């Protein structure tokens, strides 16, 4: 999926992040399974030395601090109800497979709040967007890497803040604010252009292996294969040609022969994570409302044994003009669940 050019926790459109997942039922409800296991039961606590927690067990409204209210998605998914039951993310490791998370950001308070995994190996792909080629050595240690356009990548930091930024009296906090963040760099500068081998098998397999070994309970992914540009351009046009299951099947037909090989590491690693019991999350895509997820976002449809541990996530936005009882609608940029409907949920993904 193409990464949005977002700043560090600014109120700009962001990639979908599962840790804000909710089924958007018409009555208040607990967070869905993925968020619940992300939050985990734990005692109420604070990281900042001078911060006093005002939230009380059994009282959802008591959690409505300035930090909470600054982020509309927290209310949308009823995170306050989870906090009031003692779920804060304590003891849970959240994997972020993305650009490196900047561990020194002030929203990540506390010892070992962010662990940057060290990965290394040999590249399997010559990337046309950055100066690397097949056969080059690579290593990642949490140092910000260069993205398309020459800027240092901050997308992983943004995602990690939404998922688990500290609740400490600052400007915002994440959903599972007491969780530990485990960051692995995927070396992806974007854009996603539909090339199966474009997700470097060497880099991705190293990242998957490290995340699985780290003990991460959940691994969040905002990357993908992408789709044909003509289909993507028609993603907002109901009369255009669109990406559907038959197109995803053709992508998977290319993936299947490279599973278990070095070039196929991005895809084999995804399967390995799912088979390891890790909740594996992929954004549905940024290809518009009339397109469906690519074959990596919908991989569990093609590999059904990983479906119990897989979620595809579409993005929703606030919509004051919505006819729904709850005022949300699919984000204008988001792909819809489509063929992944049985393993897909929606989550706040715009202006978070």
mmCIF file of C-alpha atoms in Angstrom:
data_model
loop_
_atom_site.group_PDB
_atom_site.id
_atom_site.type_symbol
_atom_site.label_atom_id
_atom_site.label_comp_id
_atom_site.label_asym_id
_atom_site.label_seq_id
_atom_site.Cartn_x
_atom_site.Cartn_y
_atom_site.Cartn_z
ATOM 1 C CA UNK A 1 0.000 0.000 0.000
ATOM 2 C CA UNK A 2 1.224 3.469 -0.740
ATOM 3 C CA UNK A 3 2.288 5.220 2.421
ATOM 4 C CA UNK A 4 0.636 8.532 3.206
ATOM 5 C CA UNK A 5 3.001 11.477 3.641
ATOM 6 C CA UNK A 6 2.060 12.004 7.263
ATOM 7 C CA UNK A 7 3.891 13.847 9.995
ATOM 8 C CA UNK A 8 4.475 12.594 13.496
ATOM 9 C CA UNK A 9 0.959 12.191 14.896
ATOM 10 C CA UNK A 10 -0.432 15.236 13.059
ATOM 11 C CA UNK A 11 -4.124 15.235 12.209
ATOM 12 C CA UNK A 12 -3.584 14.199 8.603
ATOM 13 C CA UNK A 13 -4.852 11.125 6.717
ATOM 14 C CA UNK A 14 -3.033 8.067 7.956
ATOM 15 C CA UNK A 15 -2.676 4.460 6.990
ATOM 16 C CA UNK A 16 -5.202 2.133 8.513
ATOM 17 C CA UNK A 17 -4.111 0.739 11.832
ATOM 18 C CA UNK A 18 -5.796 -2.278 13.271
ATOM 19 C CA UNK A 19 -5.302 -1.342 16.878
ATOM 20 C CA UNK A 20 -8.289 0.960 16.437
ATOM 21 C CA UNK A 21 -10.455 -1.853 15.118
ATOM 22 C CA UNK A 22 -14.158 -2.075 15.955
ATOM 23 C CA UNK A 23 -17.093 -3.675 14.206
ATOM 24 C CA UNK A 24 -19.069 -0.441 14.610
ATOM 25 C CA UNK A 25 -22.124 -2.038 16.152
ATOM 26 C CA UNK A 26 -25.079 0.184 16.941
ATOM 27 C CA UNK A 27 -24.678 -0.112 20.698
ATOM 28 C CA UNK A 28 -21.558 0.428 22.825
ATOM 29 C CA UNK A 29 -19.431 -2.685 22.772
ATOM 30 C CA UNK A 30 -16.065 -3.971 23.929
ATOM 31 C CA UNK A 31 -13.214 -3.841 21.461
ATOM 32 C CA UNK A 32 -13.047 -6.697 19.013
ATOM 33 C CA UNK A 33 -10.751 -9.662 19.572
ATOM 34 C CA UNK A 34 -7.656 -8.191 17.986
ATOM 35 C CA UNK A 35 -7.778 -5.066 20.110
ATOM 36 C CA UNK A 36 -8.664 -7.007 23.240
ATOM 37 C CA UNK A 37 -5.623 -9.246 22.966
ATOM 38 C CA UNK A 38 -3.561 -6.162 22.150
ATOM 39 C CA UNK A 39 -4.740 -4.379 25.285
ATOM 40 C CA UNK A 40 -4.527 -7.237 27.781
ATOM 41 C CA UNK A 41 -5.529 -6.874 31.393
ATOM 42 C CA UNK A 42 -3.195 -4.853 33.542
ATOM 43 C CA UNK A 43 -3.107 -2.460 36.441
ATOM 44 C CA UNK A 44 -3.711 1.223 35.856
ATOM 45 C CA UNK A 45 -0.384 3.031 35.747
ATOM 46 C CA UNK A 46 1.525 6.010 34.390
ATOM 47 C CA UNK A 47 4.859 6.465 32.685
ATOM 48 C CA UNK A 48 5.539 10.179 33.170
ATOM 49 C CA UNK A 49 6.949 10.914 36.599
ATOM 50 C CA UNK A 50 4.585 13.824 37.229
ATOM 51 C CA UNK A 51 1.507 12.313 35.571
ATOM 52 C CA UNK A 52 -1.413 11.254 37.751
ATOM 53 C CA UNK A 53 -3.912 8.919 36.097
ATOM 54 C CA UNK A 54 -7.500 10.074 36.516
ATOM 55 C CA UNK A 55 -9.069 7.068 34.822
ATOM 56 C CA UNK A 56 -10.917 4.723 37.156
ATOM 57 C CA UNK A 57 -11.816 1.075 36.827
ATOM 58 C CA UNK A 58 -15.539 0.696 36.208
ATOM 59 C CA UNK A 59 -15.934 4.290 34.976
ATOM 60 C CA UNK A 60 -15.441 4.720 31.196
ATOM 61 C CA UNK A 61 -16.080 8.480 31.272
ATOM 62 C CA UNK A 62 -13.200 8.992 33.699
ATOM 63 C CA UNK A 63 -10.774 8.114 30.906
ATOM 64 C CA UNK A 64 -11.835 11.079 28.759
ATOM 65 C CA UNK A 65 -8.688 13.137 29.298
ATOM 66 C CA UNK A 66 -7.433 15.754 26.865
ATOM 67 C CA UNK A 67 -5.212 13.110 25.304
ATOM 68 C CA UNK A 68 -8.163 10.773 24.803
ATOM 69 C CA UNK A 69 -10.411 13.456 23.323
ATOM 70 C CA UNK A 70 -7.669 14.612 20.934
ATOM 71 C CA UNK A 71 -8.040 11.350 19.003
ATOM 72 C CA UNK A 72 -11.527 10.696 17.615
ATOM 73 C CA UNK A 73 -10.751 7.059 16.911
ATOM 74 C CA UNK A 74 -10.465 6.187 20.601
ATOM 75 C CA UNK A 75 -14.077 7.126 21.206
ATOM 76 C CA UNK A 76 -15.207 5.489 17.976
ATOM 77 C CA UNK A 77 -13.938 2.099 19.095
ATOM 78 C CA UNK A 78 -15.063 2.538 22.733
ATOM 79 C CA UNK A 79 -11.504 2.274 24.027
ATOM 80 C CA UNK A 80 -12.696 3.926 27.245
ATOM 81 C CA UNK A 81 -14.797 0.850 28.009
ATOM 82 C CA UNK A 82 -11.742 -1.377 27.658
ATOM 83 C CA UNK A 83 -9.676 0.873 29.936
ATOM 84 C CA UNK A 84 -12.449 0.843 32.535
ATOM 85 C CA UNK A 85 -12.187 -2.959 32.560
ATOM 86 C CA UNK A 86 -8.424 -2.806 33.131
ATOM 87 C CA UNK A 87 -7.224 -3.368 29.566
ATOM 88 C CA UNK A 88 -4.276 -1.085 28.735
ATOM 89 C CA UNK A 89 -1.855 -3.205 26.697
ATOM 90 C CA UNK A 90 0.320 -4.019 29.688
ATOM 91 C CA UNK A 91 2.469 -7.082 29.020
ATOM 92 C CA UNK A 92 1.698 -7.194 25.294
ATOM 93 C CA UNK A 93 4.304 -6.855 22.535
ATOM 94 C CA UNK A 94 3.011 -5.102 19.417
ATOM 95 C CA UNK A 95 4.942 -5.730 16.226
ATOM 96 C CA UNK A 96 5.162 -2.841 13.744
ATOM 97 C CA UNK A 97 6.519 -4.041 10.378
ATOM 98 C CA UNK A 98 7.070 -0.735 8.638
ATOM 99 C CA UNK A 99 9.621 2.018 8.467
ATOM 100 C CA UNK A 100 11.598 2.116 11.710
ATOM 101 C CA UNK A 101 9.891 3.474 14.820
ATOM 102 C CA UNK A 102 11.831 6.409 16.286
ATOM 103 C CA UNK A 103 12.341 5.216 19.851
ATOM 104 C CA UNK A 104 13.323 8.650 21.206
ATOM 105 C CA UNK A 105 10.043 10.308 20.248
ATOM 106 C CA UNK A 106 8.470 11.911 23.362
ATOM 107 C CA UNK A 107 5.258 9.915 22.914
ATOM 108 C CA UNK A 108 7.169 6.727 23.715
ATOM 109 C CA UNK A 109 7.898 7.154 27.415
ATOM 110 C CA UNK A 110 9.391 4.499 29.644
ATOM 111 C CA UNK A 111 12.288 2.052 29.608
ATOM 112 C CA UNK A 112 12.228 -0.270 26.595
ATOM 113 C CA UNK A 113 8.929 1.168 25.360
ATOM 114 C CA UNK A 114 10.260 0.689 21.816
ATOM 115 C CA UNK A 115 12.572 -2.143 20.792
ATOM 116 C CA UNK A 116 14.130 -1.787 17.339
ATOM 117 C CA UNK A 117 15.067 -5.194 15.966
ATOM 118 C CA UNK A 118 18.370 -5.633 14.142
ATOM 119 C CA UNK A 119 17.977 -7.401 10.809
ATOM 120 C CA UNK A 120 20.491 -8.046 8.057
ATOM 121 C CA UNK A 121 21.060 -10.128 4.944
ATOM 122 C CA UNK A 122 21.301 -9.960 1.160
ATOM 123 C CA UNK A 123 18.785 -8.188 -1.044
ATOM 124 C CA UNK A 124 16.720 -10.195 -3.521
ATOM 125 C CA UNK A 125 15.405 -7.276 -5.594
ATOM 126 C CA UNK A 126 16.757 -4.302 -7.533
ATOM 127 C CA UNK A 127 14.489 -1.462 -6.447
ATOM 128 C CA UNK A 128 13.888 1.191 -9.138
ATOM 129 C CA UNK A 129 12.925 3.795 -6.539
ATOM 130 C CA UNK A 130 16.034 3.767 -4.334
ATOM 131 C CA UNK A 131 19.705 3.039 -5.032
ATOM 132 C CA UNK A 132 19.800 -0.649 -4.095
ATOM 133 C CA UNK A 133 20.139 -3.778 -6.191
ATOM 134 C CA UNK A 134 19.846 -7.528 -5.895
ATOM 135 C CA UNK A 135 22.892 -8.979 -4.168
ATOM 136 C CA UNK A 136 23.568 -5.908 -2.032
ATOM 137 C CA UNK A 137 23.925 -6.472 1.711
ATOM 138 C CA UNK A 138 21.421 -4.736 3.990
ATOM 139 C CA UNK A 139 21.154 -4.092 7.694
ATOM 140 C CA UNK A 140 18.563 -2.234 9.768
ATOM 141 C CA UNK A 141 18.885 -1.210 13.400
ATOM 142 C CA UNK A 142 16.172 1.400 13.943
ATOM 143 C CA UNK A 143 17.994 4.240 12.204
ATOM 144 C CA UNK A 144 15.453 6.055 9.978
ATOM 145 C CA UNK A 145 15.829 4.976 6.359
ATOM 146 C CA UNK A 146 15.311 6.927 3.179
ATOM 147 C CA UNK A 147 11.941 6.783 1.472
ATOM 148 C CA UNK A 148 10.830 7.804 -2.012
ATOM 149 C CA UNK A 149 11.732 11.463 -2.560
ATOM 150 C CA UNK A 150 14.798 11.337 -0.340
ATOM 151 C CA UNK A 151 13.086 12.084 2.980
ATOM 152 C CA UNK A 152 13.602 9.997 6.080
ATOM 153 C CA UNK A 153 10.682 7.673 6.682
ATOM 154 C CA UNK A 154 8.379 8.441 9.623
ATOM 155 C CA UNK A 155 5.424 6.239 8.778
ATOM 156 C CA UNK A 156 6.318 3.510 11.268
ATOM 157 C CA UNK A 157 6.578 6.098 14.038
ATOM 158 C CA UNK A 158 3.134 7.456 13.165
ATOM 159 C CA UNK A 159 1.586 3.981 13.193
ATOM 160 C CA UNK A 160 3.265 3.078 16.483
ATOM 161 C CA UNK A 161 1.943 6.244 18.113
ATOM 162 C CA UNK A 162 -1.612 5.467 17.055
ATOM 163 C CA UNK A 163 -1.240 1.921 18.343
ATOM 164 C CA UNK A 164 0.603 2.468 21.603
ATOM 165 C CA UNK A 165 1.681 6.066 22.218
ATOM 166 C CA UNK A 166 2.091 6.688 25.954
ATOM 167 C CA UNK A 167 -0.740 8.075 28.093
ATOM 168 C CA UNK A 168 1.268 10.592 30.084
ATOM 169 C CA UNK A 169 -0.528 13.926 29.991
ATOM 170 C CA UNK A 170 0.892 14.875 26.602
ATOM 171 C CA UNK A 171 -0.869 15.726 23.349
ATOM 172 C CA UNK A 172 -2.198 12.257 22.513
ATOM 173 C CA UNK A 173 -2.049 8.595 23.447
ATOM 174 C CA UNK A 174 -2.396 5.349 21.559
ATOM 175 C CA UNK A 175 -4.989 2.635 21.976
ATOM 176 C CA UNK A 176 -2.842 0.101 23.835
ATOM 177 C CA UNK A 177 -0.821 2.777 25.602
ATOM 178 C CA UNK A 178 0.904 0.414 28.037
ATOM 179 C CA UNK A 179 2.027 -2.034 25.337
ATOM 180 C CA UNK A 180 5.615 -2.481 24.243
ATOM 181 C CA UNK A 181 6.381 -1.676 20.605
ATOM 182 C CA UNK A 182 8.578 -4.083 18.631
ATOM 183 C CA UNK A 183 9.757 -2.412 15.428
ATOM 184 C CA UNK A 184 11.167 -4.137 12.344
ATOM 185 C CA UNK A 185 12.188 -2.164 9.262
ATOM 186 C CA UNK A 186 10.824 -3.410 5.936
ATOM 187 C CA UNK A 187 12.976 -1.150 3.765
ATOM 188 C CA UNK A 188 9.983 -0.261 1.602
ATOM 189 C CA UNK A 189 10.229 3.221 0.037
ATOM 190 C CA UNK A 190 6.971 2.879 -1.902
ATOM 191 C CA UNK A 191 5.095 3.106 -4.145
ATOM 192 C CA UNK A 192 3.398 -0.278 -4.366
ATOM 193 C CA UNK A 193 3.122 -0.920 -8.080
ATOM 194 C CA UNK A 194 1.726 -4.429 -8.443
ATOM 195 C CA UNK A 195 5.118 -6.139 -8.839
ATOM 196 C CA UNK A 196 5.149 -9.356 -6.809
ATOM 197 C CA UNK A 197 8.921 -9.425 -6.337
ATOM 198 C CA UNK A 198 8.935 -5.724 -5.430
ATOM 199 C CA UNK A 199 8.600 -6.648 -1.752
ATOM 200 C CA UNK A 200 12.233 -7.710 -1.310
ATOM 201 C CA UNK A 201 12.228 -11.303 -0.116
ATOM 202 C CA UNK A 202 15.544 -10.986 1.697
ATOM 203 C CA UNK A 203 14.567 -7.884 3.663
ATOM 204 C CA UNK A 204 11.048 -9.049 4.461
ATOM 205 C CA UNK A 205 11.973 -12.589 5.499
ATOM 206 C CA UNK A 206 14.582 -11.207 7.898
ATOM 207 C CA UNK A 207 11.985 -8.879 9.393
ATOM 208 C CA UNK A 208 9.343 -11.565 9.720
ATOM 209 C CA UNK A 209 11.782 -13.980 11.347
ATOM 210 C CA UNK A 210 12.898 -11.350 13.867
ATOM 211 C CA UNK A 211 9.343 -10.318 14.743
ATOM 212 C CA UNK A 212 8.206 -13.910 15.209
ATOM 213 C CA UNK A 213 11.210 -14.628 17.436
ATOM 214 C CA UNK A 214 10.589 -11.448 19.466
ATOM 215 C CA UNK A 215 7.393 -12.765 21.018
ATOM 216 C CA UNK A 216 5.163 -10.197 19.321
ATOM 217 C CA UNK A 217 1.490 -11.047 19.877
ATOM 218 C CA UNK A 218 0.296 -8.914 16.970
ATOM 219 C CA UNK A 219 2.104 -7.707 13.835
ATOM 220 C CA UNK A 220 0.703 -4.707 11.976
ATOM 221 C CA UNK A 221 1.443 -4.184 8.275
ATOM 222 C CA UNK A 222 0.734 -1.119 6.139
ATOM 223 C CA UNK A 223 2.518 -2.381 3.021
ATOM 224 C CA UNK A 224 1.308 -4.415 0.087
ATOM 225 C CA UNK A 225 1.768 -5.456 -3.511
ATOM 226 C CA UNK A 226 -0.427 -2.773 -5.002
ATOM 227 C CA UNK A 227 -2.513 -3.055 -8.138
ATOM 228 C CA UNK A 228 -2.365 -2.049 -11.792
ATOM 229 C CA UNK A 229 -2.330 1.735 -12.161
ATOM 230 C CA UNK A 230 -5.333 1.803 -14.516
ATOM 231 C CA UNK A 231 -7.429 -0.112 -11.999
ATOM 232 C CA UNK A 232 -6.192 2.059 -9.150
ATOM 233 C CA UNK A 233 -7.027 5.235 -11.048
ATOM 234 C CA UNK A 234 -10.591 3.925 -11.467
ATOM 235 C CA UNK A 235 -10.960 3.186 -7.756
ATOM 236 C CA UNK A 236 -13.300 6.136 -7.206
ATOM 237 C CA UNK A 237 -15.256 5.695 -10.434
ATOM 238 C CA UNK A 238 -18.234 3.304 -10.215
ATOM 239 C CA UNK A 239 -18.231 2.940 -14.000
ATOM 240 C CA UNK A 240 -14.558 2.011 -14.277
ATOM 241 C CA UNK A 241 -12.776 -1.345 -14.329
ATOM 242 C CA UNK A 242 -11.858 -2.477 -10.833
ATOM 243 C CA UNK A 243 -9.612 -4.902 -8.951
ATOM 244 C CA UNK A 244 -11.565 -7.935 -7.731
ATOM 245 C CA UNK A 245 -10.957 -11.511 -6.613
ATOM 246 C CA UNK A 246 -9.961 -12.693 -10.086
ATOM 247 C CA UNK A 247 -7.135 -10.141 -10.142
ATOM 248 C CA UNK A 248 -5.994 -11.099 -6.648
ATOM 249 C CA UNK A 249 -6.049 -14.744 -7.726
ATOM 250 C CA UNK A 250 -3.665 -13.932 -10.584
ATOM 251 C CA UNK A 251 -1.327 -12.272 -8.090
ATOM 252 C CA UNK A 252 -1.463 -15.289 -5.797
ATOM 253 C CA UNK A 253 -0.762 -17.559 -8.772
ATOM 254 C CA UNK A 254 2.555 -15.698 -9.066
ATOM 255 C CA UNK A 255 3.194 -15.870 -5.325
ATOM 256 C CA UNK A 256 2.568 -19.589 -4.897
ATOM 257 C CA UNK A 257 5.633 -20.856 -6.851
ATOM 258 C CA UNK A 258 8.026 -18.617 -4.882
ATOM 259 C CA UNK A 259 6.791 -19.597 -1.415
ATOM 260 C CA UNK A 260 9.673 -21.143 0.495
ATOM 261 C CA UNK A 261 12.268 -19.441 -1.719
ATOM 262 C CA UNK A 262 14.405 -16.386 -0.960
ATOM 263 C CA UNK A 263 12.553 -14.098 -3.417
ATOM 264 C CA UNK A 264 9.245 -15.091 -1.795
ATOM 265 C CA UNK A 265 10.227 -14.150 1.752
ATOM 266 C CA UNK A 266 7.657 -11.367 2.098
ATOM 267 C CA UNK A 267 4.832 -13.832 1.514
ATOM 268 C CA UNK A 268 6.261 -16.910 3.212
ATOM 269 C CA UNK A 269 7.005 -14.809 6.291
ATOM 270 C CA UNK A 270 3.387 -13.651 6.429
ATOM 271 C CA UNK A 271 2.219 -17.245 6.375
ATOM 272 C CA UNK A 272 4.798 -18.233 8.990
ATOM 273 C CA UNK A 273 3.497 -15.515 11.317
ATOM 274 C CA UNK A 274 -0.099 -16.635 10.924
ATOM 275 C CA UNK A 275 0.835 -20.260 11.502
ATOM 276 C CA UNK A 276 2.770 -19.238 14.612
ATOM 277 C CA UNK A 277 -0.452 -18.001 16.214
ATOM 278 C CA UNK A 278 0.411 -14.318 15.791
ATOM 279 C CA UNK A 279 -2.482 -12.018 14.913
ATOM 280 C CA UNK A 280 -1.346 -10.749 11.512
ATOM 281 C CA UNK A 281 -2.931 -7.551 10.270
ATOM 282 C CA UNK A 282 -2.856 -5.964 6.817
ATOM 283 C CA UNK A 283 -4.400 -2.750 5.586
ATOM 284 C CA UNK A 284 -6.934 -3.385 2.825
ATOM 285 C CA UNK A 285 -5.286 -0.872 0.501
ATOM 286 C CA UNK A 286 -5.345 2.724 -0.640
ATOM 287 C CA UNK A 287 -6.824 2.050 -4.070
ATOM 288 C CA UNK A 288 -10.280 3.599 -3.706
ATOM 289 C CA UNK A 289 -13.688 2.338 -2.642
ATOM 290 C CA UNK A 290 -14.418 0.279 -5.760
ATOM 291 C CA UNK A 291 -11.235 -1.801 -5.566
ATOM 292 C CA UNK A 292 -10.653 -4.832 -3.350
ATOM 293 C CA UNK A 293 -7.498 -5.882 -1.448
ATOM 294 C CA UNK A 294 -4.432 -7.193 -3.230
ATOM 295 C CA UNK A 295 -3.259 -10.768 -2.655
ATOM 296 C CA UNK A 296 -1.056 -10.037 0.370
ATOM 297 C CA UNK A 297 -3.772 -8.110 2.215
ATOM 298 C CA UNK A 298 -6.139 -10.981 1.456
ATOM 299 C CA UNK A 299 -3.599 -13.783 1.777
ATOM 300 C CA UNK A 300 -5.677 -15.759 4.291
ATOM 301 C CA UNK A 301 -8.399 -16.159 1.665
ATOM 302 C CA UNK A 302 -5.890 -18.133 -0.431
ATOM 303 C CA UNK A 303 -4.201 -19.862 2.538
ATOM 304 C CA UNK A 304 -7.210 -20.690 4.747
ATOM 305 C CA UNK A 305 -5.321 -22.294 7.636
ATOM 306 C CA UNK A 306 -3.985 -18.860 8.664
ATOM 307 C CA UNK A 307 -7.440 -17.229 8.601
ATOM 308 C CA UNK A 308 -8.032 -17.596 12.385
ATOM 309 C CA UNK A 309 -5.007 -15.349 12.969
ATOM 310 C CA UNK A 310 -5.517 -12.895 10.101
ATOM 311 C CA UNK A 311 -7.313 -9.572 9.715
ATOM 312 C CA UNK A 312 -7.652 -7.313 6.712
ATOM 313 C CA UNK A 313 -8.623 -3.771 7.691
ATOM 314 C CA UNK A 314 -10.477 -1.115 5.699
ATOM 315 C CA UNK A 315 -10.389 2.534 6.774
ATOM 316 C CA UNK A 316 -13.331 4.630 7.930
ATOM 317 C CA UNK A 317 -13.687 8.363 8.426
ATOM 318 C CA UNK A 318 -16.024 10.611 10.374
ATOM 319 C CA UNK A 319 -18.981 11.570 8.190
ATOM 320 C CA UNK A 320 -21.520 14.066 9.515
ATOM 321 C CA UNK A 321 -23.712 13.464 6.457
ATOM 322 C CA UNK A 322 -23.813 9.697 6.860
ATOM 323 C CA UNK A 323 -27.239 8.055 6.979
ATOM 324 C CA UNK A 324 -25.823 5.428 9.345
ATOM 325 C CA UNK A 325 -26.845 5.535 12.992
ATOM 326 C CA UNK A 326 -23.144 5.868 13.796
ATOM 327 C CA UNK A 327 -21.658 8.700 11.686
ATOM 328 C CA UNK A 328 -18.809 6.939 9.909
ATOM 329 C CA UNK A 329 -18.244 5.965 6.292
ATOM 330 C CA UNK A 330 -15.457 4.268 4.370
ATOM 331 C CA UNK A 331 -12.524 6.632 3.796
ATOM 332 C CA UNK A 332 -12.351 8.035 0.286
ATOM 333 C CA UNK A 333 -8.921 6.487 -0.306
ATOM 334 C CA UNK A 334 -9.601 3.061 1.177
ATOM 335 C CA UNK A 335 -10.113 -0.173 -0.692
ATOM 336 C CA UNK A 336 -13.184 -2.058 0.499
ATOM 337 C CA UNK A 337 -13.181 -5.506 2.085
ATOM 338 C CA UNK A 338 -14.615 -7.269 -0.968
ATOM 339 C CA UNK A 339 -13.608 -10.918 -1.191
ATOM 340 C CA UNK A 340 -11.932 -10.691 2.233
ATOM 341 C CA UNK A 341 -15.242 -9.858 3.974
ATOM 342 C CA UNK A 342 -15.152 -12.920 6.242
ATOM 343 C CA UNK A 343 -11.804 -11.845 7.718
ATOM 344 C CA UNK A 344 -12.079 -8.066 7.343
ATOM 345 C CA UNK A 345 -13.047 -5.290 9.751
ATOM 346 C CA UNK A 346 -13.083 -1.498 9.528
ATOM 347 C CA UNK A 347 -11.164 0.965 11.678
ATOM 348 C CA UNK A 348 -10.608 4.717 11.982
ATOM 349 C CA UNK A 349 -7.968 5.587 9.399
ATOM 350 C CA UNK A 350 -8.517 9.207 8.334
ATOM 351 C CA UNK A 351 -7.261 12.221 10.283
ATOM 352 C CA UNK A 352 -5.838 10.157 13.113
#
